[in-house]
Tab-separated table of C-alpha atoms and ligand atoms in Angstrom:
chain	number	residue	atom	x	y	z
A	18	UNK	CA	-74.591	-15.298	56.977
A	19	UNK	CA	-73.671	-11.654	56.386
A	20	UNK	CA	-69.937	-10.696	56.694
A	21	UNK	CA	-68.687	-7.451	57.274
A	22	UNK	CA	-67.514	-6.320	54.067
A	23	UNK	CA	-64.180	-4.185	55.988
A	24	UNK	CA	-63.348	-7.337	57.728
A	25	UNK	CA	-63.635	-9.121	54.604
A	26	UNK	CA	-61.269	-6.710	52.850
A	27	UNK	CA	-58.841	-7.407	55.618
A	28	UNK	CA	-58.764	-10.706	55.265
A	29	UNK	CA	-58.469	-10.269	51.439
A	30	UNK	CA	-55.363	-7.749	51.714
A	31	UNK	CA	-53.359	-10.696	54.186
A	32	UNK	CA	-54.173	-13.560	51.666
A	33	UNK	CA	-52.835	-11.168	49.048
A	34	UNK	CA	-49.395	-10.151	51.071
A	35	UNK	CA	-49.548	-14.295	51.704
A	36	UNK	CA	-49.182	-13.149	55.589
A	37	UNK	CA	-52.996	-14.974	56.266
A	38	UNK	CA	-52.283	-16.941	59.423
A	39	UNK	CA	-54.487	-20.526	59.682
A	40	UNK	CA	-54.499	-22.651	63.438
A	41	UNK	CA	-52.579	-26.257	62.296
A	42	UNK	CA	-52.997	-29.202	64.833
A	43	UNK	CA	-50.026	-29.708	66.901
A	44	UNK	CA	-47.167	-31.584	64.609
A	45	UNK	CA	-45.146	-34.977	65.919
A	46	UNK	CA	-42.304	-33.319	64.507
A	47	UNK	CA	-38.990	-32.650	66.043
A	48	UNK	CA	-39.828	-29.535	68.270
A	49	UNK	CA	-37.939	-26.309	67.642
A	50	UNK	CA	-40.728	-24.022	68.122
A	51	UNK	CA	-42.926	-24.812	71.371
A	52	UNK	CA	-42.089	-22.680	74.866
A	53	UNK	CA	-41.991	-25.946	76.611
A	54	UNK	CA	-38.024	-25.177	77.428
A	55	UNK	CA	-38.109	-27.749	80.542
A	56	UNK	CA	-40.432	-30.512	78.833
A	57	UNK	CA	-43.029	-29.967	81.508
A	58	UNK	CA	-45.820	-29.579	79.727
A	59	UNK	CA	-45.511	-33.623	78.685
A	60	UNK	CA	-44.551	-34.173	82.356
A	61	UNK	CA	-46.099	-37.240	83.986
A	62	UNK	CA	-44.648	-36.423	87.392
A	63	UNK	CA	-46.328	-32.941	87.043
A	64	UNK	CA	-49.128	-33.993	85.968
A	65	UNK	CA	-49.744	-37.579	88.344
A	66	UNK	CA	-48.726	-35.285	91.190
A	67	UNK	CA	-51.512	-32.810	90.444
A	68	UNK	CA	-54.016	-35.152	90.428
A	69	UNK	CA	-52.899	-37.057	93.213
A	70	UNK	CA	-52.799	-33.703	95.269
A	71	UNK	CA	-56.519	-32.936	94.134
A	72	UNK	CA	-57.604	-36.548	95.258
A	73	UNK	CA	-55.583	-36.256	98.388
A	74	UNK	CA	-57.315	-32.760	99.374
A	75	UNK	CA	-60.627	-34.047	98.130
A	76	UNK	CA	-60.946	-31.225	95.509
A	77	UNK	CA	-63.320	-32.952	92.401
A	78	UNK	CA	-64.009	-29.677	91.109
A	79	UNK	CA	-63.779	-28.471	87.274
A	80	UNK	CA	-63.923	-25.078	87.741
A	81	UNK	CA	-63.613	-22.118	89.741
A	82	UNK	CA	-67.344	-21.030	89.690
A	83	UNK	CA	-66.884	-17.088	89.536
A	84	UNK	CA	-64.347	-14.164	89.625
A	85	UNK	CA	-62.084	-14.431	92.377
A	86	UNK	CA	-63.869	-11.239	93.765
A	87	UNK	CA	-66.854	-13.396	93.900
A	88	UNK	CA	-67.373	-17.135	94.168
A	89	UNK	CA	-63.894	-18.318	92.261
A	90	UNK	CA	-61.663	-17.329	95.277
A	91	UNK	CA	-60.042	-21.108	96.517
A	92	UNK	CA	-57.948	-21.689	99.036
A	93	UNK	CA	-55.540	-23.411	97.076
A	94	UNK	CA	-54.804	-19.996	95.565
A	95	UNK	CA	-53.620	-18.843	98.510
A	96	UNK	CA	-51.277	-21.702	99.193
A	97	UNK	CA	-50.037	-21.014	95.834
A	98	UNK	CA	-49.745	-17.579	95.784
A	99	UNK	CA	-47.351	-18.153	98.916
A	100	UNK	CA	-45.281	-20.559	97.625
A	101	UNK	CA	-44.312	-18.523	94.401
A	102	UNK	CA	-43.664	-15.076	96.693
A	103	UNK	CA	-41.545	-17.040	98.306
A	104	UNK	CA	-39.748	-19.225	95.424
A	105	UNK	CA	-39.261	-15.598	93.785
A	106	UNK	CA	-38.544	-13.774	96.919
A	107	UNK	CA	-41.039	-11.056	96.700
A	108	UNK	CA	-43.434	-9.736	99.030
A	109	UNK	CA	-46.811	-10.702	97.052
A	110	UNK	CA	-47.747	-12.526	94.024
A	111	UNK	CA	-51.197	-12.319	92.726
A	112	UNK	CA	-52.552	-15.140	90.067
A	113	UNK	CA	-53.725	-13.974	86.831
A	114	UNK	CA	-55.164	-16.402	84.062
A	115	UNK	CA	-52.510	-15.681	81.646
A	116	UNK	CA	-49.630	-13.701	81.088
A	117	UNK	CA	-51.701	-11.560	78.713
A	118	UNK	CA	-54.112	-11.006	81.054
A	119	UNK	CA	-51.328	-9.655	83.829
A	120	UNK	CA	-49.823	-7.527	81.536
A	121	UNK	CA	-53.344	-5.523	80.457
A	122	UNK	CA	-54.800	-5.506	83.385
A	123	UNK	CA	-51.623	-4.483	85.279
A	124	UNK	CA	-51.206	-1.556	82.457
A	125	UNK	CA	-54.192	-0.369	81.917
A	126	UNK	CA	-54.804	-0.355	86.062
A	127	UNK	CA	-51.586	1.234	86.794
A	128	UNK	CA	-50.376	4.343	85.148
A	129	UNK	CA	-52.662	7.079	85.884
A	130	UNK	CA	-53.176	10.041	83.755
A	131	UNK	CA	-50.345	12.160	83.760
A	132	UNK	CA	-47.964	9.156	83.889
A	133	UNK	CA	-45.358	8.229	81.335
A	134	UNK	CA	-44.806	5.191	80.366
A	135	UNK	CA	-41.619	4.282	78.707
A	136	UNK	CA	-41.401	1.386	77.099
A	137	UNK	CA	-38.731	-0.880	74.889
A	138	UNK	CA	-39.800	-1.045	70.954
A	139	UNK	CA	-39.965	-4.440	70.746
A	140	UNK	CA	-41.861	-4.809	74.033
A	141	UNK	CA	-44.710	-7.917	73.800
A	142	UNK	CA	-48.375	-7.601	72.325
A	143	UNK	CA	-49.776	-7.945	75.606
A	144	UNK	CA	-48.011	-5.034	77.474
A	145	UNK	CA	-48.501	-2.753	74.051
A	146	UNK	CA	-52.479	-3.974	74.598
A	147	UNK	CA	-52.171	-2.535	78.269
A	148	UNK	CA	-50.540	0.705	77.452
A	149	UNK	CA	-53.153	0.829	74.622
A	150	UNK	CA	-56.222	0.956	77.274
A	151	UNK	CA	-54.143	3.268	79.842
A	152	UNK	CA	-54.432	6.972	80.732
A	153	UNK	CA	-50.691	7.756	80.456
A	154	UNK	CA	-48.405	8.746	77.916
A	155	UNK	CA	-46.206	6.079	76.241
A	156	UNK	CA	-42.676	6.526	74.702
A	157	UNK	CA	-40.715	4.019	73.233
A	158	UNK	CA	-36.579	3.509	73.054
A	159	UNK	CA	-35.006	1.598	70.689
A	160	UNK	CA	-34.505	-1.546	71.471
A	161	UNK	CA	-32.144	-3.161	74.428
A	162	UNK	CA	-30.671	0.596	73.770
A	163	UNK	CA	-29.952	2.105	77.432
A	164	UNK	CA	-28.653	5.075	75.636
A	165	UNK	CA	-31.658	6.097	73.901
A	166	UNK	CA	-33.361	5.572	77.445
A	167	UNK	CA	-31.401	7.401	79.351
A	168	UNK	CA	-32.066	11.125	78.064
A	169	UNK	CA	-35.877	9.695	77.720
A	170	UNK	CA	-36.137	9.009	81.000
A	171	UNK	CA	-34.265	12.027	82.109
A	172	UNK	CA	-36.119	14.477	80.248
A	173	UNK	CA	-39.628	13.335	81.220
A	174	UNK	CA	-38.457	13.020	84.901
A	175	UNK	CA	-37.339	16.678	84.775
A	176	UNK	CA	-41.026	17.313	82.946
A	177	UNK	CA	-42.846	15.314	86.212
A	178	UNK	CA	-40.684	16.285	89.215
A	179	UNK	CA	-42.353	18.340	92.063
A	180	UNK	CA	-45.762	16.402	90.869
A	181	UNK	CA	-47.239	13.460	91.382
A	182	UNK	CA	-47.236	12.120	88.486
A	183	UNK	CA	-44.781	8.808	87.746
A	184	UNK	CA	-42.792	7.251	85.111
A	185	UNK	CA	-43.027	3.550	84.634
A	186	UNK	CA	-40.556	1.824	82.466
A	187	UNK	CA	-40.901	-1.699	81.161
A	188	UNK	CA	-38.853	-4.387	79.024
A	189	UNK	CA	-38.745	-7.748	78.998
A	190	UNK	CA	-35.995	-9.787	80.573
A	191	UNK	CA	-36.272	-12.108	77.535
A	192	UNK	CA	-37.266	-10.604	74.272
A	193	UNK	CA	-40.173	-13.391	73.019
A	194	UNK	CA	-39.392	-12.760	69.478
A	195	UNK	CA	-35.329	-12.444	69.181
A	196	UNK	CA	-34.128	-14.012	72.480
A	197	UNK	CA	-31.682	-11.420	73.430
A	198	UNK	CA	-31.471	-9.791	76.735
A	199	UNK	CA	-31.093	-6.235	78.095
A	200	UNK	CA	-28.598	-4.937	80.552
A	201	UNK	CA	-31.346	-4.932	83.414
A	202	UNK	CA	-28.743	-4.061	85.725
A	203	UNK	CA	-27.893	-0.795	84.004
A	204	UNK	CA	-31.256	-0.147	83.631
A	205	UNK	CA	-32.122	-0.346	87.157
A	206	UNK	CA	-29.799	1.721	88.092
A	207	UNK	CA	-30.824	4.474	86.249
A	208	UNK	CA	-34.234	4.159	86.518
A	209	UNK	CA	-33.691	4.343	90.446
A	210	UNK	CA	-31.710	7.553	89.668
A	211	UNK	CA	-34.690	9.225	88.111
A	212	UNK	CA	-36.864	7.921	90.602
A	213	UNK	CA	-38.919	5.728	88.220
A	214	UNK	CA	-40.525	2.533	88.240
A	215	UNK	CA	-39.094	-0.491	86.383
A	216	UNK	CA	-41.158	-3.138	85.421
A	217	UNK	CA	-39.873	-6.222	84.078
A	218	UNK	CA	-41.571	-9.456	82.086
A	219	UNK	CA	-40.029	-12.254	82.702
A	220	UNK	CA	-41.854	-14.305	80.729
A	221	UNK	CA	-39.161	-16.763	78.821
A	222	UNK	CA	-36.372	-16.459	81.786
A	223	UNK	CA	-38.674	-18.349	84.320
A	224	UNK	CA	-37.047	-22.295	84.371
A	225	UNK	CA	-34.146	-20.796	81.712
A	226	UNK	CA	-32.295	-18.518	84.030
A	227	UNK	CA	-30.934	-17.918	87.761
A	228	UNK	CA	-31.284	-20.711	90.517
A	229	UNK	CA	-33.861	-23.450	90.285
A	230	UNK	CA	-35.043	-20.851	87.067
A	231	UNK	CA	-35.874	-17.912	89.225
A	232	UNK	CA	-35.769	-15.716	86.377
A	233	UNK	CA	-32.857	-13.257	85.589
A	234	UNK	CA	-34.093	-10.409	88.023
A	235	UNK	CA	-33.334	-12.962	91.043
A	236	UNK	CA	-30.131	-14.048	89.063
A	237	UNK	CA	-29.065	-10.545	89.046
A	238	UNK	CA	-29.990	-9.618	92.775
A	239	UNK	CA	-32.153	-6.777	91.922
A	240	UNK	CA	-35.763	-7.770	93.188
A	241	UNK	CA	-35.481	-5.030	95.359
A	242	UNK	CA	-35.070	-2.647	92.120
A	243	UNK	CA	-37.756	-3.707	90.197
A	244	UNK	CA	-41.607	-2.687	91.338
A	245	UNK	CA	-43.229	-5.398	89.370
A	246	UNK	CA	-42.417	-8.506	87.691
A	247	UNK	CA	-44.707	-10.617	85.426
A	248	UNK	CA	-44.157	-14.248	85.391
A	249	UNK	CA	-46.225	-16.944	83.094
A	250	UNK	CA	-46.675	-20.620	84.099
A	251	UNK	CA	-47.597	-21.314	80.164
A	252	UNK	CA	-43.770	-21.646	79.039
A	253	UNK	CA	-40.816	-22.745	81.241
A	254	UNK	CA	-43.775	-24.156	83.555
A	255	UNK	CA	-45.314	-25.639	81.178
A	256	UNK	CA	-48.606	-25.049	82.392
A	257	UNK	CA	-51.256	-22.437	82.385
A	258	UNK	CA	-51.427	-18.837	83.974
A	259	UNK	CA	-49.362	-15.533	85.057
A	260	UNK	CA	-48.427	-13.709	88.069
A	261	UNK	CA	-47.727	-10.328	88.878
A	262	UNK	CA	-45.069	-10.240	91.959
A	263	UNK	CA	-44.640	-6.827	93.934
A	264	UNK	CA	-45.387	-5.630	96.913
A	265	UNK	CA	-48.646	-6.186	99.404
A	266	UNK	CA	-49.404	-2.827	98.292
A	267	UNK	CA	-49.522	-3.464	94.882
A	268	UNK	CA	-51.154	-6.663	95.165
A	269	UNK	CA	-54.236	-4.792	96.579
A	270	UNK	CA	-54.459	-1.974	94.366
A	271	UNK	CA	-54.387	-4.459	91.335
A	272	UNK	CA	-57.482	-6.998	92.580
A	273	UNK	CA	-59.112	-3.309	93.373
A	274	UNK	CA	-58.357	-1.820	89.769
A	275	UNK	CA	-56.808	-4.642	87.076
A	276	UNK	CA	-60.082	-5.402	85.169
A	277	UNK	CA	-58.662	-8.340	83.529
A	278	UNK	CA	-57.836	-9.993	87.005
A	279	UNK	CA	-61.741	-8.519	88.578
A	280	UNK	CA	-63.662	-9.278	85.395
A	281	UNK	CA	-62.928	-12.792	84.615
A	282	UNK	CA	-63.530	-16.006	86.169
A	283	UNK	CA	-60.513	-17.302	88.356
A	284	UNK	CA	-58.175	-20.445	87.097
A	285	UNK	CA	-59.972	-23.705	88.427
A	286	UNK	CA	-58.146	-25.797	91.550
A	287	UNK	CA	-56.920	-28.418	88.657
A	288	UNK	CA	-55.036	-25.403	86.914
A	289	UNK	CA	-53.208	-24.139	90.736
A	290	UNK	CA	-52.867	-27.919	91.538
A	291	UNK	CA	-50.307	-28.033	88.208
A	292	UNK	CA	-48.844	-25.081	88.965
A	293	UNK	CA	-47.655	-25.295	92.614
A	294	UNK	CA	-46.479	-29.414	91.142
A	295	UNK	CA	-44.509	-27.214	88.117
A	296	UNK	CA	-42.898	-25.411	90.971
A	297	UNK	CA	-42.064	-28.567	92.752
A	298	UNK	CA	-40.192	-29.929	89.686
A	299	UNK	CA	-38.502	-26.975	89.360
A	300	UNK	CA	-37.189	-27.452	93.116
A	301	UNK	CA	-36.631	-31.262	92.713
A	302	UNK	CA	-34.944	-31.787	89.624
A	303	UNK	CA	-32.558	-28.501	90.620
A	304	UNK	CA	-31.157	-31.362	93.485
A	305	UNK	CA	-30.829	-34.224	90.623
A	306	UNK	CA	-27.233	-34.384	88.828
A	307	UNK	CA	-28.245	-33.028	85.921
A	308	UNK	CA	-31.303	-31.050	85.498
A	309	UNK	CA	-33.188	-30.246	83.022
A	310	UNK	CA	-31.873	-26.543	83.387
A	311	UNK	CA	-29.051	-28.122	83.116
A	312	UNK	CA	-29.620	-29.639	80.187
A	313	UNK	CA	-31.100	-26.952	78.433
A	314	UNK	CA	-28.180	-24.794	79.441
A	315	UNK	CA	-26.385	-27.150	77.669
A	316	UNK	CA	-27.870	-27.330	74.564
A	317	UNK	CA	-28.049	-23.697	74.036
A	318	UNK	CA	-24.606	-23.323	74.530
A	319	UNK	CA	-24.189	-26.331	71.644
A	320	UNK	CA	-26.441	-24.293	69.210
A	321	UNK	CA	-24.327	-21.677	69.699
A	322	UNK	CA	-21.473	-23.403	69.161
A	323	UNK	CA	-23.049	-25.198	66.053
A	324	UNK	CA	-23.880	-21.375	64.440
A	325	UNK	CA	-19.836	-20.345	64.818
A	326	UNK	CA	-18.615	-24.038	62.979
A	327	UNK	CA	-21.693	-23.729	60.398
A	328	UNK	CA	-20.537	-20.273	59.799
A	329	UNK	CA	-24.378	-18.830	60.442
A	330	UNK	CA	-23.231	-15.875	63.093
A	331	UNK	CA	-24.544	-13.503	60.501
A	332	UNK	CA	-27.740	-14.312	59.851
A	333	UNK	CA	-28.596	-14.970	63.477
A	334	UNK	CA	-29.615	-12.746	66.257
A	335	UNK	CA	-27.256	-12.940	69.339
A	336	UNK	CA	-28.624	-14.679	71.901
A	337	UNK	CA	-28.360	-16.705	75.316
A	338	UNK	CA	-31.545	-17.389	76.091
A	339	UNK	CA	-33.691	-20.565	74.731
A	340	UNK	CA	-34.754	-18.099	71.673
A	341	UNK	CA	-32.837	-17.749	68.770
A	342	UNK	CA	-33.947	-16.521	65.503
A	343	UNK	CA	-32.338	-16.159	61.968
A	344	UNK	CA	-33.017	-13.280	60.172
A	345	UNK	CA	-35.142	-14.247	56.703
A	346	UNK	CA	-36.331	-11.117	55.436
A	347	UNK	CA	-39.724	-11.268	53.454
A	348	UNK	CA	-42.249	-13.501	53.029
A	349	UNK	CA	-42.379	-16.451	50.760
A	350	UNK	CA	-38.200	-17.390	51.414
A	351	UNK	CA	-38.946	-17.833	55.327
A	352	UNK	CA	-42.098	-19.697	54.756
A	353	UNK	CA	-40.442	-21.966	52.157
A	354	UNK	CA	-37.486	-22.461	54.555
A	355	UNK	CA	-40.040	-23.359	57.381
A	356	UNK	CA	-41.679	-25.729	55.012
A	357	UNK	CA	-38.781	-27.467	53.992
A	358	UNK	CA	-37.430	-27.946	57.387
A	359	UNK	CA	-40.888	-29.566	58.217
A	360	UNK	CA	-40.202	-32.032	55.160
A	361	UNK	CA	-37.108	-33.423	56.928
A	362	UNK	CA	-39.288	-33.512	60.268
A	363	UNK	CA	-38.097	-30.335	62.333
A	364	UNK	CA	-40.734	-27.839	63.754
A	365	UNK	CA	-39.331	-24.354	62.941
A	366	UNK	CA	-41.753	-21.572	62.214
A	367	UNK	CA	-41.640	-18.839	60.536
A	368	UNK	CA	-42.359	-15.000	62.248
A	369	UNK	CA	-43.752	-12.813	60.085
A	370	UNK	CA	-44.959	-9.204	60.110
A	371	UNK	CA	-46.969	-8.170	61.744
A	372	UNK	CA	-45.587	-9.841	64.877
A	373	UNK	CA	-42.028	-8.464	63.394
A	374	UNK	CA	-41.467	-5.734	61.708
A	375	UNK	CA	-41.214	-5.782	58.075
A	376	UNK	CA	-37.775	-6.748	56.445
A	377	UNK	CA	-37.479	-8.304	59.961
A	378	UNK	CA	-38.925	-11.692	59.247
A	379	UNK	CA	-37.634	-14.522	60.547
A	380	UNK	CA	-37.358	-18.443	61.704
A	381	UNK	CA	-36.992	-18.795	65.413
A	382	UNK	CA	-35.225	-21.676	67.051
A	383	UNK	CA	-37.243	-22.562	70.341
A	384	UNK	CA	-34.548	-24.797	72.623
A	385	UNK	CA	-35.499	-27.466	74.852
A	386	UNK	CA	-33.732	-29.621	77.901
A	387	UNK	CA	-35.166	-32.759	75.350
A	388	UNK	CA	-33.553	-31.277	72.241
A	389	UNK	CA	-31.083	-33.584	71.489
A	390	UNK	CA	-27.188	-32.582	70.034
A	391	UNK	CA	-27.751	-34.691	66.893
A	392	UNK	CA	-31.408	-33.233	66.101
A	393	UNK	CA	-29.263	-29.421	67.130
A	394	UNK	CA	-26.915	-30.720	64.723
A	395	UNK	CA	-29.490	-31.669	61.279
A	396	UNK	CA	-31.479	-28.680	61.843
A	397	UNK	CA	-28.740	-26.313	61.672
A	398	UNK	CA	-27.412	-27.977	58.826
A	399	UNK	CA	-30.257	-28.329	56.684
A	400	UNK	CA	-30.926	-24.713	57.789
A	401	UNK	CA	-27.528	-23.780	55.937
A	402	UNK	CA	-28.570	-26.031	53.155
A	403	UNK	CA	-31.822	-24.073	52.655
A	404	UNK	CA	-30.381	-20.554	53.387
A	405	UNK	CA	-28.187	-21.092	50.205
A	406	UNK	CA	-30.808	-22.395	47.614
B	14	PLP	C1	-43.005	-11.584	76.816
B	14	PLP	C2	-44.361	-12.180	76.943
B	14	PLP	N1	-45.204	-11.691	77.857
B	14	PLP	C3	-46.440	-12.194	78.003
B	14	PLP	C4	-46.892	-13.225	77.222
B	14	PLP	C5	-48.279	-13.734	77.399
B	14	PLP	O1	-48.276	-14.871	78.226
B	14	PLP	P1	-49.442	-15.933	78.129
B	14	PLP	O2	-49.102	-16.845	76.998
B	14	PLP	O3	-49.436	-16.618	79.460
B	14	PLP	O4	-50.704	-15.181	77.885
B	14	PLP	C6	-46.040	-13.792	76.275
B	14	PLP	C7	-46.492	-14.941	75.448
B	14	PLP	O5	-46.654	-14.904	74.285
B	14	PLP	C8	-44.746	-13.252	76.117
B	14	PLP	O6	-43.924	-13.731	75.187
């Protein structure tokens, strides 16, 4: 079959910068890279429960049968939809089928033409994706940097006062590719000031941070300051899907105008079922005596501790969050690194550009309530081993 010689060319140009990326079956090794923070995804509670709950409410259905505009509309969604407005303390949530799919459809759909969008450098695919297919005009500050906002945001208010035209600023509570965290309070503070709207991902807080792993926007008390979150079930949870939470309002205009939540066919019972059991857990095992936010807590604070005695502050990122990464620059040394850490059995992989910048490369350190101190332990010193060679 006939190939597109340009794609072929591209291909050919990432095999030659070695930066070709190839799908690999899941590994049995020791997991430092999977966004399975709370162990749910393996859960059998989670998942017996689900299936007990579909038996129980006679739902033997694979799938949702249309767009939720059309046919794919269950009630379950509803029930669900409730419960997390409520767990999260927001007015509305509406279900998307993944976090990627919430943030384009909530970008694109938003911002109107004359908008500005401001937007942290090192904001996720997804949302750049979004802002990609919108209307408005996007500006970026530097990263986690509220000074560089501030004079951004003040300057393009000043450009949009006495119109109707807004300014819609968005980071992400936990950045998914160094695991550092901005000063959201700050942030929504000034944005307020300028009258803008802040929009927050929250992506890799949800199970980490706040009560029963709220996120950080609940753990902060500023709900009320932020117009939108975006929360996905597919990594604290565990499971599958996204929501956007906001007001009714919003809620409305977005299964109006989000063409990735109109054009798509809705998440089937099974998928809700797991969700509203991930929520559940999340309630439950916040009453046991130790948690598994708990635990993970725990073991992030013992990798930290683990970087200060093996002396690795420098080459890693500072971070609180279930994330950390140590800086590798290049290609072939992170890759090696990666490789030989998989030799002595610990899944660590390697981030290369393009998802980082170049000279930015890196091995990220996913943490998990499961993670035990010993494995914290080998991996960080093999790491130092490796570093040095
Ligand atoms: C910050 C952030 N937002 C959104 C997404 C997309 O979520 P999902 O995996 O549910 O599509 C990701 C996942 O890679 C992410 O890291």
């Amino acid at each position: 079959m006939k190939f597109p010689n340009k794609l072929k060319y591209k291909i050919h140009s990432r095999v030659e910068n070695k930066a070709l990326r190839t799908l690999g079956l899941q590994s049995n090794l020791i997991d430092f890279s999977s966004n399975d923070y709370l162990g749910f995804a393996k859960s059998e509670t989670i998942f017996d429960g689900a299936h007990q709950f579909l038996v129980d409410e006679n739902l033997k259905i694979n799938g949702a049968t249309g767009s939720r505009l059309l046919s794919g509309d269950h009630w379950l969604y509803d029930v669900v939809e409730k419960e997390i407005a409520e767990f999260h303390q927001s007015e509305a949530a509406l279900i998307f089928n993944s976090g990627y799919d919430a943030n384009l459809g909530f970008f694109s759909s938003v911002p109107q033409r004359g908008d500005v969008i401001i937007y942290d450098e090192f904001i996720h695919a997804s949302i750049r994706d979004g802002i990609q297919l919108s209307n408005a005009k996007a500006y970026k500050f530097k990263h986690n940097d509220v000074d560089d906002l501030k004079p951004l945001l003040k300057r393009h208010s000043e450009l949009v006062s006495e119109s109707d035209n807004e300014i819609y600023v968005v980071t992400e509570s936990v950045f998914s590719m160094d695991g550092d965290m901005p000063d959201l309070v700050t942030m929504s503070q000034i944005i307020k000031y300028h009258n803008a709207f802040f929009v927050v991902d929250e992506a890799h807080a949800i199970g980490v941070f706040g009560e029963k792993g709220c996120g950080e926007v609940q753990r902060l008390g500023i709900e009320n300051l932020v117009f939108a979150r975006i929360i996905t079930f597919g990594k604290g949870l565990g499971c599958h899907g996204a929501a956007i939470l906001g007001s009714q309002e919003l809620k409305q205009y977005l299964v109006n105008f989000a063409r990735s939540f109109v054009y798509t066919t809705g998440l089937a019972p099974h998928a809700l079922a797991t969700i509203k059991m991930a929520y559940n857990e999340l309630v439950i095992l916040n009453k046991s005596e130790e948690s598994q936010q708990q635990k993970l807590q725990e073991n992030i604070s013992f990798f930290k501790s683990e970087i200060r005695r093996l002396q690795l502050q420098k080459v890693f990122i500072e971070s609180n969050s279930a994330i950390h990464c140590c800086l590798v620059p290049g290609i072939i040394k992170p890759k090696k690194i990666a490789n030989q850490l998989h030799h002595k059995g610990y899944d660590v992989r390697a981030i290369l550009s393009p998802t980082v910048s170049v000279g930015e490369e890196r091995l990220r350190f996913c943490l998990h309530a499961y993670n035990s101190k010993k494995e914290i332990t080998e991996v960080l010193e093999n790491l130092r081993v490796f570093m040095n060679n």
